PDB file of C-alpha atoms and ligand atoms in Angstrom:
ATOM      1  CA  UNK A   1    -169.039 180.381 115.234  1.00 79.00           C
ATOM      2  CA  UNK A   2    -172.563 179.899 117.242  1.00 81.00           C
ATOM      3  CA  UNK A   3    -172.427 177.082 119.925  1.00 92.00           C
ATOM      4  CA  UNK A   4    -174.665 174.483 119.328  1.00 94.00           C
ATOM      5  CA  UNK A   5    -178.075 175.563 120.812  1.00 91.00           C
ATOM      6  CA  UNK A   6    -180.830 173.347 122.361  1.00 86.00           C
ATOM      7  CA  UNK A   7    -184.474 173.614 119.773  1.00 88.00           C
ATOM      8  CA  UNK A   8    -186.524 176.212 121.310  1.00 83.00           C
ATOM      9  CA  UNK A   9    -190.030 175.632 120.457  1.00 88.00           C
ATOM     10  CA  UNK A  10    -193.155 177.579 121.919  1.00 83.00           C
ATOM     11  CA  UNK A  11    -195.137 174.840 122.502  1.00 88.00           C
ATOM     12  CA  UNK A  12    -192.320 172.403 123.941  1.00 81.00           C
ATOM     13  CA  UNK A  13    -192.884 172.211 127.783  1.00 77.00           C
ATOM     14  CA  UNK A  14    -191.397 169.437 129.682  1.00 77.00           C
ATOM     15  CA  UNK A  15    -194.135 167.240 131.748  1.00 89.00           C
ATOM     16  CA  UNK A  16    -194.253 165.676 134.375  1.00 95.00           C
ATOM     17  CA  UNK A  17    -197.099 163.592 136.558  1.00 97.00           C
ATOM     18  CA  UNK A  18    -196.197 165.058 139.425  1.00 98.00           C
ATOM     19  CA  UNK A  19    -194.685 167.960 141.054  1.00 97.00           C
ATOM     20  CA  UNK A  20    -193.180 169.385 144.293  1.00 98.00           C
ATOM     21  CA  UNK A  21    -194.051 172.983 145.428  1.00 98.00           C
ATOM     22  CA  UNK A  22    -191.316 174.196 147.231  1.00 98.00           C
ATOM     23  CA  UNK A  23    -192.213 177.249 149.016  1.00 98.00           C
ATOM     24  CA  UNK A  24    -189.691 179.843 150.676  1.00 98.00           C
ATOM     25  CA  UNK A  25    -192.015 181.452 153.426  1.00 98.00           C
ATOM     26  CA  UNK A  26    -191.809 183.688 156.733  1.00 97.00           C
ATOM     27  CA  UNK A  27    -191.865 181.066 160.032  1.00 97.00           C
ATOM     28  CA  UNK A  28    -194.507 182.656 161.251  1.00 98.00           C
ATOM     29  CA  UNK A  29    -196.832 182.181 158.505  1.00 98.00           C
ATOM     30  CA  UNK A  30    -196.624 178.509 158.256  1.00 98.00           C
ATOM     31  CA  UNK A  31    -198.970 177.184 160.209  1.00 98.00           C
ATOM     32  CA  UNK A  32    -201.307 178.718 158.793  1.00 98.00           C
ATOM     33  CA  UNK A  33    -200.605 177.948 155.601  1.00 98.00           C
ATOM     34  CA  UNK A  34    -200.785 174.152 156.895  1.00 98.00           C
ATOM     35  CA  UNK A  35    -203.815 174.209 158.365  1.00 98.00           C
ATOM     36  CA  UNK A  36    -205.411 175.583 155.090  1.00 98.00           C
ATOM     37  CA  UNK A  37    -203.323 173.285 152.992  1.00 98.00           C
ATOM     38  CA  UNK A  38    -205.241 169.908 155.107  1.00 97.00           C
ATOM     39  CA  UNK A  39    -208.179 171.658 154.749  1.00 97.00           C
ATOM     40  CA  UNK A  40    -207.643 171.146 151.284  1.00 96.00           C
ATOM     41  CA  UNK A  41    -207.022 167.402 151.553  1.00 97.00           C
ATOM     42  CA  UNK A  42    -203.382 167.701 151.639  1.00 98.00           C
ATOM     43  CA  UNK A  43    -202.164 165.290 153.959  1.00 97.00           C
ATOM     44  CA  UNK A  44    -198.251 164.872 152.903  1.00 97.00           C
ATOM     45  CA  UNK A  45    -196.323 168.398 153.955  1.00 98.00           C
ATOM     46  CA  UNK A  46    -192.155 168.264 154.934  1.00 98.00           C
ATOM     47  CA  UNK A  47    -191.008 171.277 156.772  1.00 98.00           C
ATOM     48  CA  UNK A  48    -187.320 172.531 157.356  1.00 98.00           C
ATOM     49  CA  UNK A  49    -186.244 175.502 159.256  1.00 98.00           C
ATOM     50  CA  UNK A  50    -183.964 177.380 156.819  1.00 97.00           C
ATOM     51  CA  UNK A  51    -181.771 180.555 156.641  1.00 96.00           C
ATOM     52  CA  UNK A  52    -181.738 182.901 153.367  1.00 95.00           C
ATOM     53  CA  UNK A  53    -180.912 186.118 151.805  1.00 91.00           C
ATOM     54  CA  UNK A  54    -183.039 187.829 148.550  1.00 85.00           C
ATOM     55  CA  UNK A  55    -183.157 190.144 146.773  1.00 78.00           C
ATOM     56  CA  UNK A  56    -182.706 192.852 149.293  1.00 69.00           C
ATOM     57  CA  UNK A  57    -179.973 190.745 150.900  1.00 68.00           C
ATOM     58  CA  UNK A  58    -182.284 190.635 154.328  1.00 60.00           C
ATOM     59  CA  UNK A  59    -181.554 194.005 155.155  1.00 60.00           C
ATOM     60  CA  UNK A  60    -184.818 195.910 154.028  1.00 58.00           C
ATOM     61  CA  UNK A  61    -187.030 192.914 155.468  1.00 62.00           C
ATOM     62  CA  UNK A  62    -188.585 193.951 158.823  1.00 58.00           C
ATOM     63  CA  UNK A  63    -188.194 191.554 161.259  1.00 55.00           C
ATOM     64  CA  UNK A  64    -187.747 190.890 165.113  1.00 54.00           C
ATOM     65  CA  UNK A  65    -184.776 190.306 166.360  1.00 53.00           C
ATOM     66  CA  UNK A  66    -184.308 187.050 166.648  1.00 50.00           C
ATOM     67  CA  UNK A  67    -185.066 186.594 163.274  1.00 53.00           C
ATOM     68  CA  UNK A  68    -182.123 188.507 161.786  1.00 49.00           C
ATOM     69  CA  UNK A  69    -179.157 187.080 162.051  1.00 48.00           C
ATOM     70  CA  UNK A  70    -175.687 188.650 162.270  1.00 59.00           C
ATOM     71  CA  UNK A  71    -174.499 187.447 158.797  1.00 74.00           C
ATOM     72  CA  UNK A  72    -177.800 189.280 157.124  1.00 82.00           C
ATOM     73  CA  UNK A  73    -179.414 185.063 156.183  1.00 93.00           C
ATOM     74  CA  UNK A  74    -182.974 185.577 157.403  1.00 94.00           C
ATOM     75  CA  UNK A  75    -184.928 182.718 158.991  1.00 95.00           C
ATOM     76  CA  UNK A  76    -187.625 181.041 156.744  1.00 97.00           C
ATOM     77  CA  UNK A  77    -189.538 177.798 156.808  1.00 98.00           C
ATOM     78  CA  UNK A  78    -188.985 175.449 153.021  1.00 98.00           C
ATOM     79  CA  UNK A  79    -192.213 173.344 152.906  1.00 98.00           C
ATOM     80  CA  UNK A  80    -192.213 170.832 149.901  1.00 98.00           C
ATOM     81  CA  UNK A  81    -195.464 169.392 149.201  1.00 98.00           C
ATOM     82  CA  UNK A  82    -195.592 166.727 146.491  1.00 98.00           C
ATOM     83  CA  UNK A  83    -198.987 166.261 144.472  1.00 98.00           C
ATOM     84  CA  UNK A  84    -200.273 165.434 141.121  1.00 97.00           C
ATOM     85  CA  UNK A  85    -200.206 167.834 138.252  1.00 96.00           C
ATOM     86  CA  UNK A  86    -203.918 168.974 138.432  1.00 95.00           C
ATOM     87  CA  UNK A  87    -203.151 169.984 142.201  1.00 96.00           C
ATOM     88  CA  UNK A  88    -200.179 172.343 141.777  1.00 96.00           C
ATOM     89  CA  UNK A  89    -202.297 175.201 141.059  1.00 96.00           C
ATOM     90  CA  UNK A  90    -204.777 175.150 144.044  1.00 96.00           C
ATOM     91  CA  UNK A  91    -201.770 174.512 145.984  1.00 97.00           C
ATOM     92  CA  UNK A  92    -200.070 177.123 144.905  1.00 97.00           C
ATOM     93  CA  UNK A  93    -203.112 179.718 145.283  1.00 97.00           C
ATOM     94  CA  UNK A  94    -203.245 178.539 148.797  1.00 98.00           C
ATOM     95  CA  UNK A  95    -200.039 179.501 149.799  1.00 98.00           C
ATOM     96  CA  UNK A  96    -200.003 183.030 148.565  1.00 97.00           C
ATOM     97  CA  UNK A  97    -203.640 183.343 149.808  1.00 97.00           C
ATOM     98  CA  UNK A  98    -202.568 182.625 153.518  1.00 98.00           C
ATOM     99  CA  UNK A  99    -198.707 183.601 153.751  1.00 98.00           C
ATOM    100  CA  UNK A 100    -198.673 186.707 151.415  1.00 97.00           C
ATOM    101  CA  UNK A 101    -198.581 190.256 153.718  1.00 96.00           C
ATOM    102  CA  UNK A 102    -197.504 192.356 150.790  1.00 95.00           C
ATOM    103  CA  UNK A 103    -194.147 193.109 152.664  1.00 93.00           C
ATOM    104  CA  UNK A 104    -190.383 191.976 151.580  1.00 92.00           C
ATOM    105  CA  UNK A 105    -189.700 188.946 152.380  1.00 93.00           C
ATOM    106  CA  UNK A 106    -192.677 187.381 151.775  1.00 95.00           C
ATOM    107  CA  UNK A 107    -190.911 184.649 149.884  1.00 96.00           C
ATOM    108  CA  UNK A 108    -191.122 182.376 146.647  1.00 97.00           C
ATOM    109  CA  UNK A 109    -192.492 178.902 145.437  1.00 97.00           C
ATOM    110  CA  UNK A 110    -190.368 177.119 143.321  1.00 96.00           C
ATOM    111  CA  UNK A 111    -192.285 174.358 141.160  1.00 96.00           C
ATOM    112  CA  UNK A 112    -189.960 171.112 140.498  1.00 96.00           C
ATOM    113  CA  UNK A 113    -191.070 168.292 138.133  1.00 96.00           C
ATOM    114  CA  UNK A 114    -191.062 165.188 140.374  1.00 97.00           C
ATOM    115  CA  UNK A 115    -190.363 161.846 138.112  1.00 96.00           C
ATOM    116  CA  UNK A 116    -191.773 159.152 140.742  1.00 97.00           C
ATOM    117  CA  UNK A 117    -192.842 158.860 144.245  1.00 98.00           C
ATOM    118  CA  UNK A 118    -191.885 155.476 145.892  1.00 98.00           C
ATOM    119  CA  UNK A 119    -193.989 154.470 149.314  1.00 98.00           C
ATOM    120  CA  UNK A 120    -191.409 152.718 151.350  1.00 97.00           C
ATOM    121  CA  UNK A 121    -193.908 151.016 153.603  1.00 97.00           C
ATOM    122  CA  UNK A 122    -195.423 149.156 150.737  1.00 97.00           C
ATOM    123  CA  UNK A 123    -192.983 149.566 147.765  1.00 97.00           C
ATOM    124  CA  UNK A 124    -195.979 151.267 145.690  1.00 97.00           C
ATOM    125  CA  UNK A 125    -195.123 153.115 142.805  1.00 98.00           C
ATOM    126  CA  UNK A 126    -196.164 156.761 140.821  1.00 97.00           C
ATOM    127  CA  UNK A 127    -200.018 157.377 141.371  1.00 97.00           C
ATOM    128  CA  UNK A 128    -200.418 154.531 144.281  1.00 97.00           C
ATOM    129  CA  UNK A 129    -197.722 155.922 145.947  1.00 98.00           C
ATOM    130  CA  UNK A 130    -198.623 159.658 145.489  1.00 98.00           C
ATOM    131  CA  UNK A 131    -202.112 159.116 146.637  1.00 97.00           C
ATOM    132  CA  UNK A 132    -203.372 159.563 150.523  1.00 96.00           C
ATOM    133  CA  UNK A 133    -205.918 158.547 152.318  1.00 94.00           C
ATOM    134  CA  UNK A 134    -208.426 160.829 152.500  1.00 93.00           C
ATOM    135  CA  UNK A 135    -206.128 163.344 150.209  1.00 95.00           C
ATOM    136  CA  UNK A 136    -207.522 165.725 148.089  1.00 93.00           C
ATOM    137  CA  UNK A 137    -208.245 163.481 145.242  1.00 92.00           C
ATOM    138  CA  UNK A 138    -210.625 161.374 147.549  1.00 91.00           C
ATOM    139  CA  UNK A 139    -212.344 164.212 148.637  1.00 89.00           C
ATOM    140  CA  UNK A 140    -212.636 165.343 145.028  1.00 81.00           C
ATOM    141  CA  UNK A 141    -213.617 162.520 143.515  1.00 75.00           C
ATOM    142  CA  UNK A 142    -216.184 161.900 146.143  1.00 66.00           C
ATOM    143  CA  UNK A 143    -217.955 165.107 145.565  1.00 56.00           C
TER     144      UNK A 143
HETATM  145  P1  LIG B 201    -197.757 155.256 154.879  1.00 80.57           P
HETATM  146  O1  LIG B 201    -199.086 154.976 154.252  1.00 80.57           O
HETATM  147  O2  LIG B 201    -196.840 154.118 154.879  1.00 80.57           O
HETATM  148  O3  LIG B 201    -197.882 155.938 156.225  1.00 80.57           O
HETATM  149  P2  LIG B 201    -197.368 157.822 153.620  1.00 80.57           P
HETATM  150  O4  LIG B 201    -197.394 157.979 152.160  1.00 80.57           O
HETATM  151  O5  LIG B 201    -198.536 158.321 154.386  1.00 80.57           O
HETATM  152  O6  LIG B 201    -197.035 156.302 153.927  1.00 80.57           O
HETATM  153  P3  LIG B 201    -195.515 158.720 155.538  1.00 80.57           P
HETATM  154  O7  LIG B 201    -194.623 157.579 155.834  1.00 80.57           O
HETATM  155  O8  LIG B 201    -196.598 159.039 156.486  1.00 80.57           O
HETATM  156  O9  LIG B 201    -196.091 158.554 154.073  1.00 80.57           O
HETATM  157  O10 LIG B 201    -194.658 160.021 155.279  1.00 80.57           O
HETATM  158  C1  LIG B 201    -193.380 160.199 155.818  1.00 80.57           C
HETATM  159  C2  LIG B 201    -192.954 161.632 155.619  1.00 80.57           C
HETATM  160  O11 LIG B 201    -192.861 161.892 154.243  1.00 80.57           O
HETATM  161  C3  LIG B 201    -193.924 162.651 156.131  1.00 80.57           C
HETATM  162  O12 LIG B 201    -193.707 162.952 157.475  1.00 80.57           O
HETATM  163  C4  LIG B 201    -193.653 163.842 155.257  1.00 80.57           C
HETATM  164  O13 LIG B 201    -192.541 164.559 155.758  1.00 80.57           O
HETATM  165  C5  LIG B 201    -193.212 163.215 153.965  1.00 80.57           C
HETATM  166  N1  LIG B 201    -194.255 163.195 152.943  1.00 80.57           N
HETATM  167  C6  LIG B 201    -195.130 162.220 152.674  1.00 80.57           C
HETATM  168  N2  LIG B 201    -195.876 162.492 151.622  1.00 80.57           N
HETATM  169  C7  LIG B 201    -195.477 163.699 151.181  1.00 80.57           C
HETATM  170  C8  LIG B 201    -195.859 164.548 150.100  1.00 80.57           C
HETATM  171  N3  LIG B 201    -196.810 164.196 149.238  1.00 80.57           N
HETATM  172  N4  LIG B 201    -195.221 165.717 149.957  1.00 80.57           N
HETATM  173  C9  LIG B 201    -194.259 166.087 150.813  1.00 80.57           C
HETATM  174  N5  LIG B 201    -193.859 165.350 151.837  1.00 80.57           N
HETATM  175  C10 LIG B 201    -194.442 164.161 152.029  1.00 80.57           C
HETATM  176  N1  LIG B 202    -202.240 164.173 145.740  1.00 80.57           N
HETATM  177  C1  LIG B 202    -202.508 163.432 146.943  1.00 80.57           C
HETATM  178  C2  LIG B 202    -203.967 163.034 147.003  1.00 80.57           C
HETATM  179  O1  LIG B 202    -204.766 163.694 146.412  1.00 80.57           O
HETATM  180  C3  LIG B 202    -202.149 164.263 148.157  1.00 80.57           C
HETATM  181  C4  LIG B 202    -200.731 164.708 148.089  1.00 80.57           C
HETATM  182  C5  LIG B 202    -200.359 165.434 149.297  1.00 80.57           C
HETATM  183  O2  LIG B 202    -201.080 165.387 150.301  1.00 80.57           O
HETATM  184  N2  LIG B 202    -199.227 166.081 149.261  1.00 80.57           N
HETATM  185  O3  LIG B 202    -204.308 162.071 147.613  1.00 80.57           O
END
């Protein structure tokens, strides 16, 4: 007997207001890719060092030494940058156009529906809280 399936429809895709890119990229690539993202008007970036292995398991990737670690995890930078829908795309473009070098181990974005963004300072909610000062939709708006 068939398990009981969730309805696939072709023009069913989940929503969301806002999103987080999440992108996987080499360490020393990221500044870059910061300094084009607040040329942008993005003005909300989190940064983590983090260690990980693809599809190649580390071991193609060139890389200096202290890069590559013993147990093959590679060192990479996860930046998450929250923004509204209509912004995931330019972000996105930005990223590859600035940490792409055609190479393994360029990384990967990840795109993650984000259900609300809370500013602890104030207690604003969803677009209030999402919104920066002189953020991209400012600038935007403005022109
Ligand atoms: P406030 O107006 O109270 O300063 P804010 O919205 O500017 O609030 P911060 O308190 O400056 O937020 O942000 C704290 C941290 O949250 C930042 O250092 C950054 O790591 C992270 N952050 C803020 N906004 C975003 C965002 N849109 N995407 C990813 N990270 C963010
Ligand atoms: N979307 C926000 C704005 O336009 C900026 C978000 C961000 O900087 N991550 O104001």
């Amino acid at each position: 007997t068939p398990i009981f399936r969730a309805q696939i429809t072709p023009d069913y895709v989940p929503d969301s207001k806002f999103y987080k890119v999440e992108a996987i990229l080499r360490p020393w690539r990221v500044s870059q890719v910061s300094s084009a993202l607040v040329k942008m008007g993005i003005r909300g970036v989190t940064v983590s060092d983090v260690r990980g292995f693809g599809a190649q398991g580390g071991s193609k990737e060139r890389h200096g030494g202290s890069e590559f670690s013993e147990d093959n995890f590679v060192a990479k930078v996860k930046m998450e940058i929250v923004v509204s829908k209509d912004q995931v795309e330019a972000v996105i473009d930005k990223i590859i156009e600035e940490a792409r070098t055609g190479e393994i181990g360029d990384g990967k974005i990840f795109l993650v529906p984000v259900s609300d963004v809370i500013r602890v300072r104030t207690g604003e909610r969803g677009e209030k809280a999402e919104r920066m000062s002189g953020g991209r939709s400012e600038i935007s708006t403005a022109l």
